[in-house]
Amino acid sequence: MNNHTQIYTQAQITERVEEMAKEITDSYPASKPLLAVCVIKGAVIFYADLVKAIKDRDVRFGFVAASSYYNSEGGRMQSTGIVNMKYSSIDESEIVGAEVLIVEDIIDTGRTLKALKDYFTAKGANTVKIATLLNKPDCRVVDIDPDYTAFTLEGNPYIIGYGLDNAQQFRNLDGVYKIN
Ligand code: 5GP
């Protein structure tokens, strides 16, 4: 894979995920369940590692597919700004009064997470927080910031591996890579 460069190894990711999980554990009361929402497909691997590392909390699972529509322009995917909730495993009754933690792979323009955060807030969640593996703050178009971030990236690299794809390939790569 000479057109991909590894930027984080599995060991580096594991270390950060464990630190994040501790921070998350400490900031939620033990007395209430936490509804951890995985944004599929990209966050699946990060989600699995993160929820396992959250100790002594009643963690409930939820899965949503909500994505910005992307166009392929000059070989790169560009956000069109339209966000669609394509799937949700979560009953609306589960959201009312819940502590919701949205778990995302990467924040780029921020549109997907803004839409998701607004959705859970509108459905009556008590709190809605965001945990992301990667954050690209230089690419932000809407005003949204994650509460927990594993790694912050400068500029606009295109990332694959550890759940993230390029045209559905490379999700199973061990570690995070950037396309050169
Ligand atoms: P946003 O709504 O923040 O622009 O888009 C977030 C979504 O865009 C991510 O969940 C991911 O699916 C996709 N995305 C944004 N940047 C990248 C990237 O560098 N690599 C990959 N594989 N997907 C990305």
PDB file of N, CA, C and O in Angstrom, residues 127-179:
ATOM      1  N   THR A 127     -29.007  14.631  27.993  1.00  0.00           N
ATOM      2  CA  THR A 127     -27.740  15.198  27.519  1.00  0.00           C
ATOM      3  C   THR A 127     -27.363  14.508  26.202  1.00  0.00           C
ATOM      4  O   THR A 127     -27.690  13.331  26.002  1.00  0.00           O
ATOM      5  N   VAL A 128     -26.692  15.256  25.327  1.00  0.00           N
ATOM      6  CA  VAL A 128     -26.185  14.670  24.083  1.00  0.00           C
ATOM      7  C   VAL A 128     -24.726  15.085  23.950  1.00  0.00           C
ATOM      8  O   VAL A 128     -24.423  16.281  23.812  1.00  0.00           O
ATOM      9  N   LYS A 129     -23.836  14.108  24.053  1.00  0.00           N
ATOM     10  CA  LYS A 129     -22.406  14.399  23.891  1.00  0.00           C
ATOM     11  C   LYS A 129     -21.861  13.620  22.705  1.00  0.00           C
ATOM     12  O   LYS A 129     -22.487  12.669  22.229  1.00  0.00           O
ATOM     13  N   ILE A 130     -20.668  14.033  22.278  1.00  0.00           N
ATOM     14  CA  ILE A 130     -20.058  13.438  21.087  1.00  0.00           C
ATOM     15  C   ILE A 130     -18.660  12.937  21.418  1.00  0.00           C
ATOM     16  O   ILE A 130     -17.851  13.680  21.984  1.00  0.00           O
ATOM     17  N   ALA A 131     -18.399  11.677  21.036  1.00  0.00           N
ATOM     18  CA  ALA A 131     -17.031  11.133  21.109  1.00  0.00           C
ATOM     19  C   ALA A 131     -16.612  10.800  19.687  1.00  0.00           C
ATOM     20  O   ALA A 131     -17.330  10.097  18.978  1.00  0.00           O
ATOM     21  N   THR A 132     -15.468  11.313  19.268  1.00  0.00           N
ATOM     22  CA  THR A 132     -15.006  11.016  17.914  1.00  0.00           C
ATOM     23  C   THR A 132     -13.576  10.481  17.936  1.00  0.00           C
ATOM     24  O   THR A 132     -12.764  10.901  18.769  1.00  0.00           O
ATOM     25  N   LEU A 133     -13.319   9.566  17.024  1.00  0.00           N
ATOM     26  CA  LEU A 133     -11.956   9.067  16.871  1.00  0.00           C
ATOM     27  C   LEU A 133     -11.068  10.179  16.317  1.00  0.00           C
ATOM     28  O   LEU A 133      -9.985  10.420  16.824  1.00  0.00           O
ATOM     29  N   LEU A 134     -11.561  10.843  15.267  1.00  0.00           N
ATOM     30  CA  LEU A 134     -10.747  11.851  14.575  1.00  0.00           C
ATOM     31  C   LEU A 134     -11.539  13.133  14.406  1.00  0.00           C
ATOM     32  O   LEU A 134     -12.755  13.104  14.194  1.00  0.00           O
ATOM     33  N   ASN A 135     -10.822  14.244  14.463  1.00  0.00           N
ATOM     34  CA  ASN A 135     -11.466  15.547  14.274  1.00  0.00           C
ATOM     35  C   ASN A 135     -10.631  16.350  13.282  1.00  0.00           C
ATOM     36  O   ASN A 135      -9.408  16.407  13.420  1.00  0.00           O
ATOM     37  N   LYS A 136     -11.308  16.921  12.275  1.00  0.00           N
ATOM     38  CA  LYS A 136     -10.621  17.797  11.321  1.00  0.00           C
ATOM     39  C   LYS A 136     -11.217  19.205  11.462  1.00  0.00           C
ATOM     40  O   LYS A 136     -12.061  19.608  10.676  1.00  0.00           O
ATOM     41  N   PRO A 137     -10.801  19.952  12.509  1.00  0.00           N
ATOM     42  CA  PRO A 137     -11.438  21.247  12.786  1.00  0.00           C
ATOM     43  C   PRO A 137     -11.277  22.268  11.664  1.00  0.00           C
ATOM     44  O   PRO A 137     -12.127  23.160  11.515  1.00  0.00           O
ATOM     45  N   ASP A 138     -10.199  22.149  10.858  1.00  0.00           N
ATOM     46  CA  ASP A 138      -9.997  23.111   9.762  1.00  0.00           C
ATOM     47  C   ASP A 138     -11.082  22.990   8.681  1.00  0.00           C
ATOM     48  O   ASP A 138     -11.218  23.879   7.849  1.00  0.00           O
ATOM     49  N   CYS A 139     -11.820  21.885   8.674  1.00  0.00           N
ATOM     50  CA  CYS A 139     -12.826  21.628   7.626  1.00  0.00           C
ATOM     51  C   CYS A 139     -14.240  22.016   8.048  1.00  0.00           C
ATOM     52  O   CYS A 139     -15.194  21.814   7.303  1.00  0.00           O
ATOM     53  N   ARG A 140     -14.375  22.550   9.250  1.00  0.00           N
ATOM     54  CA  ARG A 140     -15.716  22.761   9.793  1.00  0.00           C
ATOM     55  C   ARG A 140     -16.500  23.807   9.013  1.00  0.00           C
ATOM     56  O   ARG A 140     -15.989  24.858   8.660  1.00  0.00           O
ATOM     57  N   VAL A 141     -17.778  23.485   8.736  1.00  0.00           N
ATOM     58  CA  VAL A 141     -18.695  24.392   8.040  1.00  0.00           C
ATOM     59  C   VAL A 141     -19.805  24.824   9.000  1.00  0.00           C
ATOM     60  O   VAL A 141     -20.316  25.935   8.912  1.00  0.00           O
ATOM     61  N   VAL A 142     -20.194  23.915   9.911  1.00  0.00           N
ATOM     62  CA  VAL A 142     -21.185  24.276  10.933  1.00  0.00           C
ATOM     63  C   VAL A 142     -20.513  24.235  12.300  1.00  0.00           C
ATOM     64  O   VAL A 142     -19.494  23.574  12.486  1.00  0.00           O
ATOM     65  N   ASP A 143     -21.139  24.959  13.243  1.00  0.00           N
ATOM     66  CA  ASP A 143     -20.526  25.133  14.552  1.00  0.00           C
ATOM     67  C   ASP A 143     -20.836  23.930  15.445  1.00  0.00           C
ATOM     68  O   ASP A 143     -21.931  23.833  15.999  1.00  0.00           O
ATOM     69  N   ILE A 144     -19.899  23.002  15.525  1.00  0.00           N
ATOM     70  CA  ILE A 144     -20.080  21.864  16.434  1.00  0.00           C
ATOM     71  C   ILE A 144     -18.712  21.359  16.879  1.00  0.00           C
ATOM     72  O   ILE A 144     -17.780  21.295  16.073  1.00  0.00           O
ATOM     73  N   ASP A 145     -18.612  21.043  18.171  1.00  0.00           N
ATOM     74  CA  ASP A 145     -17.347  20.548  18.701  1.00  0.00           C
ATOM     75  C   ASP A 145     -17.576  19.253  19.456  1.00  0.00           C
ATOM     76  O   ASP A 145     -18.537  19.140  20.215  1.00  0.00           O
ATOM     77  N   PRO A 146     -16.695  18.269  19.272  1.00  0.00           N
ATOM     78  CA  PRO A 146     -16.839  17.032  20.039  1.00  0.00           C
ATOM     79  C   PRO A 146     -16.475  17.239  21.507  1.00  0.00           C
ATOM     80  O   PRO A 146     -15.689  18.129  21.841  1.00  0.00           O
ATOM     81  N   ASP A 147     -17.073  16.427  22.371  1.00  0.00           N
ATOM     82  CA  ASP A 147     -16.737  16.480  23.798  1.00  0.00           C
ATOM     83  C   ASP A 147     -15.503  15.645  24.101  1.00  0.00           C
ATOM     84  O   ASP A 147     -14.769  15.940  25.043  1.00  0.00           O
ATOM     85  N   TYR A 148     -15.306  14.582  23.319  1.00  0.00           N
ATOM     86  CA  TYR A 148     -14.150  13.691  23.511  1.00  0.00           C
ATOM     87  C   TYR A 148     -13.559  13.375  22.139  1.00  0.00           C
ATOM     88  O   TYR A 148     -14.287  12.980  21.232  1.00  0.00           O
ATOM     89  N   THR A 149     -12.250  13.585  22.003  1.00  0.00           N
ATOM     90  CA  THR A 149     -11.581  13.358  20.717  1.00  0.00           C
ATOM     91  C   THR A 149     -10.333  12.524  20.953  1.00  0.00           C
ATOM     92  O   THR A 149      -9.534  12.852  21.838  1.00  0.00           O
ATOM     93  N   ALA A 150     -10.163  11.488  20.124  1.00  0.00           N
ATOM     94  CA  ALA A 150      -8.927  10.702  20.252  1.00  0.00           C
ATOM     95  C   ALA A 150      -7.764  11.444  19.590  1.00  0.00           C
ATOM     96  O   ALA A 150      -6.713  11.607  20.187  1.00  0.00           O
ATOM     97  N   PHE A 151      -7.956  11.890  18.342  1.00  0.00           N
ATOM     98  CA  PHE A 151      -6.869  12.547  17.609  1.00  0.00           C
ATOM     99  C   PHE A 151      -7.411  13.714  16.784  1.00  0.00           C
ATOM    100  O   PHE A 151      -8.442  13.584  16.129  1.00  0.00           O
ATOM    101  N   THR A 152      -6.677  14.828  16.793  1.00  0.00           N
ATOM    102  CA  THR A 152      -7.038  16.000  15.986  1.00  0.00           C
ATOM    103  C   THR A 152      -6.083  16.083  14.805  1.00  0.00           C
ATOM    104  O   THR A 152      -4.863  15.966  14.974  1.00  0.00           O
ATOM    105  N   LEU A 153      -6.635  16.284  13.607  1.00  0.00           N
ATOM    106  CA  LEU A 153      -5.822  16.334  12.389  1.00  0.00           C
ATOM    107  C   LEU A 153      -5.805  17.749  11.826  1.00  0.00           C
ATOM    108  O   LEU A 153      -6.820  18.434  11.838  1.00  0.00           O
ATOM    109  N   GLU A 154      -4.651  18.143  11.326  1.00  0.00           N
ATOM    110  CA  GLU A 154      -4.530  19.462  10.686  1.00  0.00           C
ATOM    111  C   GLU A 154      -4.887  19.353   9.215  1.00  0.00           C
ATOM    112  O   GLU A 154      -4.559  18.355   8.568  1.00  0.00           O
ATOM    113  N   GLY A 155      -5.509  20.414   8.676  1.00  0.00           N
ATOM    114  CA  GLY A 155      -5.810  20.437   7.247  1.00  0.00           C
ATOM    115  C   GLY A 155      -6.920  19.465   6.903  1.00  0.00           C
ATOM    116  O   GLY A 155      -7.794  19.201   7.718  1.00  0.00           O
ATOM    117  N   ASN A 156      -6.865  18.904   5.694  1.00  0.00           N
ATOM    118  CA  ASN A 156      -7.936  18.029   5.228  1.00  0.00           C
ATOM    119  C   ASN A 156      -7.383  16.742   4.613  1.00  0.00           C
ATOM    120  O   ASN A 156      -7.597  16.472   3.437  1.00  0.00           O
ATOM    121  N   PRO A 157      -6.689  15.942   5.414  1.00  0.00           N
ATOM    122  CA  PRO A 157      -6.223  14.665   4.875  1.00  0.00           C
ATOM    123  C   PRO A 157      -7.404  13.728   4.668  1.00  0.00           C
ATOM    124  O   PRO A 157      -8.417  13.851   5.369  1.00  0.00           O
ATOM    125  N   TYR A 158      -7.319  12.793   3.717  1.00  0.00           N
ATOM    126  CA  TYR A 158      -8.359  11.776   3.571  1.00  0.00           C
ATOM    127  C   TYR A 158      -7.882  10.504   4.267  1.00  0.00           C
ATOM    128  O   TYR A 158      -6.832   9.957   3.957  1.00  0.00           O
ATOM    129  N   ILE A 159      -8.696  10.053   5.218  1.00  0.00           N
ATOM    130  CA  ILE A 159      -8.287   8.999   6.158  1.00  0.00           C
ATOM    131  C   ILE A 159      -8.999   7.686   5.852  1.00  0.00           C
ATOM    132  O   ILE A 159     -10.200   7.688   5.548  1.00  0.00           O
ATOM    133  N   ILE A 160      -8.278   6.589   5.992  1.00  0.00           N
ATOM    134  CA  ILE A 160      -8.868   5.247   5.873  1.00  0.00           C
ATOM    135  C   ILE A 160      -8.347   4.356   7.007  1.00  0.00           C
ATOM    136  O   ILE A 160      -7.361   4.687   7.668  1.00  0.00           O
ATOM    137  N   GLY A 161      -9.012   3.221   7.158  1.00  0.00           N
ATOM    138  CA  GLY A 161      -8.582   2.239   8.150  1.00  0.00           C
ATOM    139  C   GLY A 161      -9.323   2.356   9.468  1.00  0.00           C
ATOM    140  O   GLY A 161      -9.982   3.366   9.729  1.00  0.00           O
ATOM    141  N   TYR A 162      -9.256   1.302  10.298  1.00  0.00           N
ATOM    142  CA  TYR A 162      -9.915   1.268  11.606  1.00  0.00           C
ATOM    143  C   TYR A 162     -11.392   1.688  11.473  1.00  0.00           C
ATOM    144  O   TYR A 162     -11.906   2.482  12.235  1.00  0.00           O
ATOM    145  N   GLY A 163     -12.041   1.181  10.436  1.00  0.00           N
ATOM    146  CA  GLY A 163     -13.467   1.473  10.208  1.00  0.00           C
ATOM    147  C   GLY A 163     -13.730   2.432   9.065  1.00  0.00           C
ATOM    148  O   GLY A 163     -14.803   2.410   8.458  1.00  0.00           O
ATOM    149  N   LEU A 164     -12.752   3.294   8.758  1.00  0.00           N
ATOM    150  CA  LEU A 164     -12.993   4.308   7.717  1.00  0.00           C
ATOM    151  C   LEU A 164     -12.649   3.747   6.335  1.00  0.00           C
ATOM    152  O   LEU A 164     -11.673   3.011   6.180  1.00  0.00           O
ATOM    153  N   ASP A 165     -13.441   4.152   5.366  1.00  0.00           N
ATOM    154  CA  ASP A 165     -13.333   3.548   4.037  1.00  0.00           C
ATOM    155  C   ASP A 165     -12.901   4.541   2.964  1.00  0.00           C
ATOM    156  O   ASP A 165     -12.922   5.749   3.158  1.00  0.00           O
ATOM    157  N   ASN A 166     -12.521   3.958   1.835  1.00  0.00           N
ATOM    158  CA  ASN A 166     -12.482   4.710   0.584  1.00  0.00           C
ATOM    159  C   ASN A 166     -13.267   3.854  -0.391  1.00  0.00           C
ATOM    160  O   ASN A 166     -12.827   2.755  -0.721  1.00  0.00           O
ATOM    161  N   ALA A 167     -14.450   4.322  -0.788  1.00  0.00           N
ATOM    162  CA  ALA A 167     -15.357   3.551  -1.643  1.00  0.00           C
ATOM    163  C   ALA A 167     -15.563   2.133  -1.087  1.00  0.00           C
ATOM    164  O   ALA A 167     -15.487   1.142  -1.818  1.00  0.00           O
ATOM    165  N   GLN A 168     -15.828   2.063   0.217  1.00  0.00           N
ATOM    166  CA  GLN A 168     -16.135   0.824   0.962  1.00  0.00           C
ATOM    167  C   GLN A 168     -14.930  -0.100   1.185  1.00  0.00           C
ATOM    168  O   GLN A 168     -15.071  -1.127   1.854  1.00  0.00           O
ATOM    169  N   GLN A 169     -13.765   0.265   0.714  1.00  0.00           N
ATOM    170  CA  GLN A 169     -12.573  -0.555   0.944  1.00  0.00           C
ATOM    171  C   GLN A 169     -11.799  -0.040   2.153  1.00  0.00           C
ATOM    172  O   GLN A 169     -11.917   1.135   2.494  1.00  0.00           O
ATOM    173  N   PHE A 170     -10.986  -0.873   2.700  1.00  0.00           N
ATOM    174  CA  PHE A 170      -9.973  -0.541   3.725  1.00  0.00           C
ATOM    175  C   PHE A 170     -10.509  -0.373   5.147  1.00  0.00           C
ATOM    176  O   PHE A 170      -9.770   0.003   6.038  1.00  0.00           O
ATOM    177  N   ARG A 171     -11.805  -0.653   5.365  1.00  0.00           N
ATOM    178  CA  ARG A 171     -12.348  -0.473   6.716  1.00  0.00           C
ATOM    179  C   ARG A 171     -11.651  -1.391   7.721  1.00  0.00           C
ATOM    180  O   ARG A 171     -11.563  -1.075   8.903  1.00  0.00           O
ATOM    181  N   ASN A 172     -11.180  -2.555   7.245  1.00  0.00           N
ATOM    182  CA  ASN A 172     -10.614  -3.556   8.155  1.00  0.00           C
ATOM    183  C   ASN A 172      -9.122  -3.354   8.425  1.00  0.00           C
ATOM    184  O   ASN A 172      -8.516  -4.161   9.122  1.00  0.00           O
ATOM    185  N   LEU A 173      -8.540  -2.288   7.905  1.00  0.00           N
ATOM    186  CA  LEU A 173      -7.114  -2.058   8.173  1.00  0.00           C
ATOM    187  C   LEU A 173      -6.891  -1.818   9.662  1.00  0.00           C
ATOM    188  O   LEU A 173      -7.646  -1.099  10.306  1.00  0.00           O
ATOM    189  N   ASP A 174      -5.821  -2.380  10.148  1.00  0.00           N
ATOM    190  CA  ASP A 174      -5.419  -2.245  11.536  1.00  0.00           C
ATOM    191  C   ASP A 174      -4.662  -0.915  11.640  1.00  0.00           C
ATOM    192  O   ASP A 174      -3.575  -0.797  11.104  1.00  0.00           O
ATOM    193  N   GLY A 175      -5.221   0.056  12.281  1.00  0.00           N
ATOM    194  CA  GLY A 175      -4.570   1.368  12.355  1.00  0.00           C
ATOM    195  C   GLY A 175      -5.209   2.361  11.402  1.00  0.00           C
ATOM    196  O   GLY A 175      -6.063   2.010  10.592  1.00  0.00           O
ATOM    197  N   VAL A 176      -4.787   3.619  11.554  1.00  0.00           N
ATOM    198  CA  VAL A 176      -5.345   4.727  10.767  1.00  0.00           C
ATOM    199  C   VAL A 176      -4.300   5.190   9.757  1.00  0.00           C
ATOM    200  O   VAL A 176      -3.134   5.384  10.110  1.00  0.00           O
ATOM    201  N   TYR A 177      -4.737   5.374   8.509  1.00  0.00           N
ATOM    202  CA  TYR A 177      -3.831   5.762   7.422  1.00  0.00           C
ATOM    203  C   TYR A 177      -4.354   7.003   6.740  1.00  0.00           C
ATOM    204  O   TYR A 177      -5.565   7.245   6.717  1.00  0.00           O
ATOM    205  N   LYS A 178      -3.448   7.771   6.138  1.00  0.00           N
ATOM    206  CA  LYS A 178      -3.914   8.839   5.247  1.00  0.00           C
ATOM    207  C   LYS A 178      -3.536   8.486   3.827  1.00  0.00           C
ATOM    208  O   LYS A 178      -2.487   7.851   3.592  1.00  0.00           O
ATOM    209  N   ILE A 179      -4.408   8.898   2.901  1.00  0.00           N
ATOM    210  CA  ILE A 179      -4.110   8.667   1.489  1.00  0.00           C
ATOM    211  C   ILE A 179      -3.192   9.790   1.034  1.00  0.00           C
ATOM    212  O   ILE A 179      -3.459  10.966   1.270  1.00  0.00           O
TER     213      ILE A 179
END
